[in-house]
Amino acid sequence: FFSFSRLFEDLTMAATLKPYLNAVRTTLEAAMCLENFYSQRVERHLKPEVEIRSSKEVLFAPLEICRNDREKVLIEGSINSLRMSIAIKQADEIEKILCHKFMRFMMMRAENFFILRRKPLEGYDISFLITNYHTEQMYKHKLIDFIMEFMTEIDKEISEMKLCLNGRGRVCAVEYLKMFN
Amino acid sequence: MGSTNIVHQLFLDPISSHAFNADQTQLVVSNSTPLTHIMQLGGDKKFSTKEVLEQHLERVTSVDWAPKTNRIVTCAGDRNAYVWNYQEQDGYWKPCLVLLRINRAATFVRWSPLEDRFAVGSGARLLSICYFDPEHNWWVSKHIKKPIRSTILCVDWHPSNHLVAIGSCDFKCRVFCSALKELGDKPQTSNWMPKLNKFGTLLAEFDTNNGWVHGVQFSPSGNQLAWVAHDSSVNVVNSANLTKVHTVLTSNLPYSCLLWMSESSFAAAGFNYCPDLYTVTADGVTFTAKMDVKKEKSGGGAAMSAMARFQKLDVQGQSETGGTTVDTTHENCITEIRALSRNPATGAVSKFSTSGKDGRLVIWNFDALSSSLGGLKI
C-alpha cells in the first residue's frame, strides 16, 4: 500500500518538478553574477555581504521558490556572495531521520565541498554559500549544474536509503521471528 | 569563417583590469593578486611578463596607462594608489606616492584626457581627484563626497578635463564638476555645466531603479553619457536634454563595462561573456548585434559513442550528455573593455580589447566583425 500511494504522489508531483527546477536555475543564473567587493564597514576587509548584511544597498531581496508547503528553496543574493537554502521533502519520521543524518554527514565535511555552509538556515535542511572566489575559480555554469543535480538526486537518494532500511528491517524481523515458529 | 580575434590566455586567475600603452606593444594587467604585471608583445605575437610591480598589499582593483605622458596608475584594496614613472636609464618603473586619504578600498582609477590628474573611486563613498605637487614630489588629492552614499564602482572623464561621471552602488549615476583652481583650470560653460561651478558641484544625477551602476562613459564628443547597471539596463542621456534618459531593459545578464565605438554606438560587455553592440539615435537606444560570432560546432554532440558513454560513466558517474557549455570566447565575466585604435577625427574605434575573469585578454577586430555581421555601420 505504501508503494502505491507513493507512486500516485509522484505522478501528480512530476508536473510541478520541471517548472520548479527551471525557476531555481534561472534565479541562480541571475544571482550568481558576483564580483569582488571590499567591505564598506571595515577597512581592508572582504566579507561575504550576504552573511554580514551590514550594507543594505548591496543586498538583494530574498527569493523563496516553493514547490509545495514542504519543498522550497530560499535564494539570498548580494554583490559578492549568494546563499541558497533547500528544504527537502520529508514525508515521514524515517525520512526525517535519514535526511538529517545525510545532511549532517555532508555539512561536517563542508571544507571539502567548498560551496557548502556548515550550518543550514533556520527552517531549511541544507545551505550553500557561494562567493565571488568560487565563481572566479570554477565555471559558473558547472556550479549551477552541480546544484541542480544535487536537488534532483537528493530525493532519489533518500528514497533509496529508506527502501534499503525497510528491506533490512524486514529481513531482521523474519529471522528473529523464526525462533518462535 | 575563422575568428579574427586574438585570444591571449594571460593568467589562470581573473584579470581585474588592463590598459595598453600608446603603441599597443605593452600592457599593464592586474589579476587577483597584489602584483601588477607589465607585459610585452614578443616576436611570437604573445604577451610575456617584462616586469612585476610590487607595492600593494591587497588585490589591485584597477590600472590605467596614460599614453602621452607614459605613466601608470594602480589602485588597490589596501586604500592606496601609486603612480609609476618609467626610468629610461635603468629600465624599470618607479612608484610615486599618492596621498589618497581614504579609509576604505580604492575600486577604480582613470587618468584624465590631458593626463595631468586622475580620479580614484573608493569604498569610502568618495571620489578623489589627484594632481601632482612638485614641491614634495607626490600626488595630492581633493575629495568629492556629497551626495555619494555608497561604494563607487566606475569613473569616467569628460573630454574637456573638467567634468567626471561616476557610477556607484547607491543605484545612481552622477556628473560632477572637477575643475581645480590649484592647477589654473579655466572651465567653459556647456550643456553639462550651464553656469560656472566650483569643484565638487553635482551637475546631474540619474537614477537606475535598484541596479548598481557598473560602467559609465562619456561619448567621444562628451555630449552623451551612457551607463550600464546591474538591473540589466543600458542607459543613455544627451546633454542637450538632461531630463530624457533612454533606457533599454535587456533580458540578458547584466553588463559590467561599456565602450563608445563612435558617437552613435557603443559596445557593452559583462556577465553574458560577450560584447554586444548598441546603436544610439535621437529616438533612443537599440540593440544591434552580439559581437562574438563563433563558427558552428560540428556534430552537434547529440549522439555519443558507446565508448564515450562508458568512459563518462566510469569517470564522472553520469551516462548522459547533460551539462551546459559556454560557446563564447570568454568563459567568465568580462571585466574591462578598452579601445585600441580610435580615429581622432570621427572618434570611431576599429579595434578593442576585453579582459575577463577567465584570465583571458581578447583583441577584437571590429572592422572584420562588422563585415561578417552584414555591413554593420557604426
PDB file of C-alpha atoms in Angstrom, chain A residues 25 29-30 33-44 57-60 78-79 132-133 135-136 138-142 145 149, chain B residues 14 57-59 61 77 79 103-105 123 125 150-151 153 169 171 212 214 230 253-254 271 273 318 323-326 331-332 357:
ATOM      1  CA  ARG A  25      18.037  27.548 -12.315  1.00  0.00           C
ATOM      2  CA  GLU A  29      21.958  32.275 -13.069  1.00  0.00           C
ATOM      3  CA  ALA A  30      20.905  35.812 -12.225  1.00  0.00           C
ATOM      4  CA  CYS A  33      26.635  37.427 -11.064  1.00  0.00           C
ATOM      5  CA  LEU A  34      29.162  38.083  -8.336  1.00  0.00           C
ATOM      6  CA  GLU A  35      32.140  40.378  -8.180  1.00  0.00           C
ATOM      7  CA  ASN A  36      34.868  41.250  -5.733  1.00  0.00           C
ATOM      8  CA  PHE A  37      33.660  43.820  -3.221  1.00  0.00           C
ATOM      9  CA  TYR A  38      35.686  45.220  -0.358  1.00  0.00           C
ATOM     10  CA  SER A  39      33.760  45.893   2.838  1.00  0.00           C
ATOM     11  CA  GLN A  40      32.369  49.392   3.304  1.00  0.00           C
ATOM     12  CA  ARG A  41      32.264  48.997   7.067  1.00  0.00           C
ATOM     13  CA  VAL A  42      35.738  47.715   7.929  1.00  0.00           C
ATOM     14  CA  GLU A  43      38.862  48.751   6.083  1.00  0.00           C
ATOM     15  CA  ARG A  44      40.879  46.120   4.208  1.00  0.00           C
ATOM     16  CA  GLU A  57      22.170  48.606  -0.702  1.00  0.00           C
ATOM     17  CA  VAL A  58      24.364  45.700  -1.787  1.00  0.00           C
ATOM     18  CA  LEU A  59      21.853  43.015  -0.810  1.00  0.00           C
ATOM     19  CA  PHE A  60      19.127  41.543  -2.969  1.00  0.00           C
ATOM     20  CA  SER A  78      24.322  40.194  -2.743  1.00  0.00           C
ATOM     21  CA  ILE A  79      27.067  41.834  -4.738  1.00  0.00           C
ATOM     22  CA  ASN A 132      32.936  35.549  -5.905  1.00  0.00           C
ATOM     23  CA  TYR A 133      36.034  33.447  -5.171  1.00  0.00           C
ATOM     24  CA  THR A 135      32.830  31.861  -9.423  1.00  0.00           C
ATOM     25  CA  GLU A 136      36.370  33.017 -10.209  1.00  0.00           C
ATOM     26  CA  MET A 138      35.124  27.429 -11.018  1.00  0.00           C
ATOM     27  CA  TYR A 139      32.828  27.701 -14.008  1.00  0.00           C
ATOM     28  CA  LYS A 140      29.539  29.324 -13.093  1.00  0.00           C
ATOM     29  CA  HIS A 141      27.511  27.093 -15.415  1.00  0.00           C
ATOM     30  CA  LYS A 142      29.065  23.996 -13.870  1.00  0.00           C
ATOM     31  CA  ASP A 145      24.619  22.230 -12.954  1.00  0.00           C
ATOM     32  CA  GLU A 149      21.764  17.802  -9.963  1.00  0.00           C
TER      33      GLU A 149
ATOM     34  CA  PRO B  14      40.786  36.608 -13.087  1.00  0.00           C
ATOM     35  CA  LEU B  57      49.254  44.722  -0.129  1.00  0.00           C
ATOM     36  CA  GLU B  58      45.782  43.771  -1.343  1.00  0.00           C
ATOM     37  CA  ARG B  59      44.243  42.921  -4.715  1.00  0.00           C
ATOM     38  CA  THR B  61      41.435  46.648  -8.364  1.00  0.00           C
ATOM     39  CA  GLY B  77      42.040  47.324  -1.798  1.00  0.00           C
ATOM     40  CA  ARG B  79      43.437  52.066   0.357  1.00  0.00           C
ATOM     41  CA  ASN B 103      39.924  54.844   4.744  1.00  0.00           C
ATOM     42  CA  ARG B 104      38.405  52.099   2.574  1.00  0.00           C
ATOM     43  CA  ALA B 105      39.451  50.206  -0.533  1.00  0.00           C
ATOM     44  CA  GLY B 123      34.516  52.219  -0.900  1.00  0.00           C
ATOM     45  CA  ARG B 125      31.949  56.698  -0.670  1.00  0.00           C
ATOM     46  CA  SER B 150      27.828  54.060  -1.351  1.00  0.00           C
ATOM     47  CA  THR B 151      30.907  52.482  -2.941  1.00  0.00           C
ATOM     48  CA  LEU B 153      32.194  51.304  -8.969  1.00  0.00           C
ATOM     49  CA  CYS B 169      26.288  51.152  -5.509  1.00  0.00           C
ATOM     50  CA  PHE B 171      21.964  52.959  -7.822  1.00  0.00           C
ATOM     51  CA  TRP B 212      24.350  49.105  -9.093  1.00  0.00           C
ATOM     52  CA  HIS B 214      28.886  49.010 -13.086  1.00  0.00           C
ATOM     53  CA  HIS B 230      23.004  45.525 -12.544  1.00  0.00           C
ATOM     54  CA  LEU B 253      22.531  39.015 -17.541  1.00  0.00           C
ATOM     55  CA  PRO B 254      23.861  42.445 -16.501  1.00  0.00           C
ATOM     56  CA  PHE B 271      28.103  38.645 -17.281  1.00  0.00           C
ATOM     57  CA  TYR B 273      30.556  36.799 -21.549  1.00  0.00           C
ATOM     58  CA  GLN B 318      26.983  10.114 -15.448  1.00  0.00           C
ATOM     59  CA  GLY B 323      25.534  19.716 -18.725  1.00  0.00           C
ATOM     60  CA  THR B 324      25.695  23.202 -20.138  1.00  0.00           C
ATOM     61  CA  THR B 325      28.635  24.577 -22.070  1.00  0.00           C
ATOM     62  CA  VAL B 326      29.652  28.120 -22.942  1.00  0.00           C
ATOM     63  CA  GLU B 331      34.394  31.757 -20.320  1.00  0.00           C
ATOM     64  CA  ASN B 332      33.728  34.049 -17.430  1.00  0.00           C
ATOM     65  CA  LYS B 357      37.647  36.738 -15.062  1.00  0.00           C
TER      66      LYS B 357
END
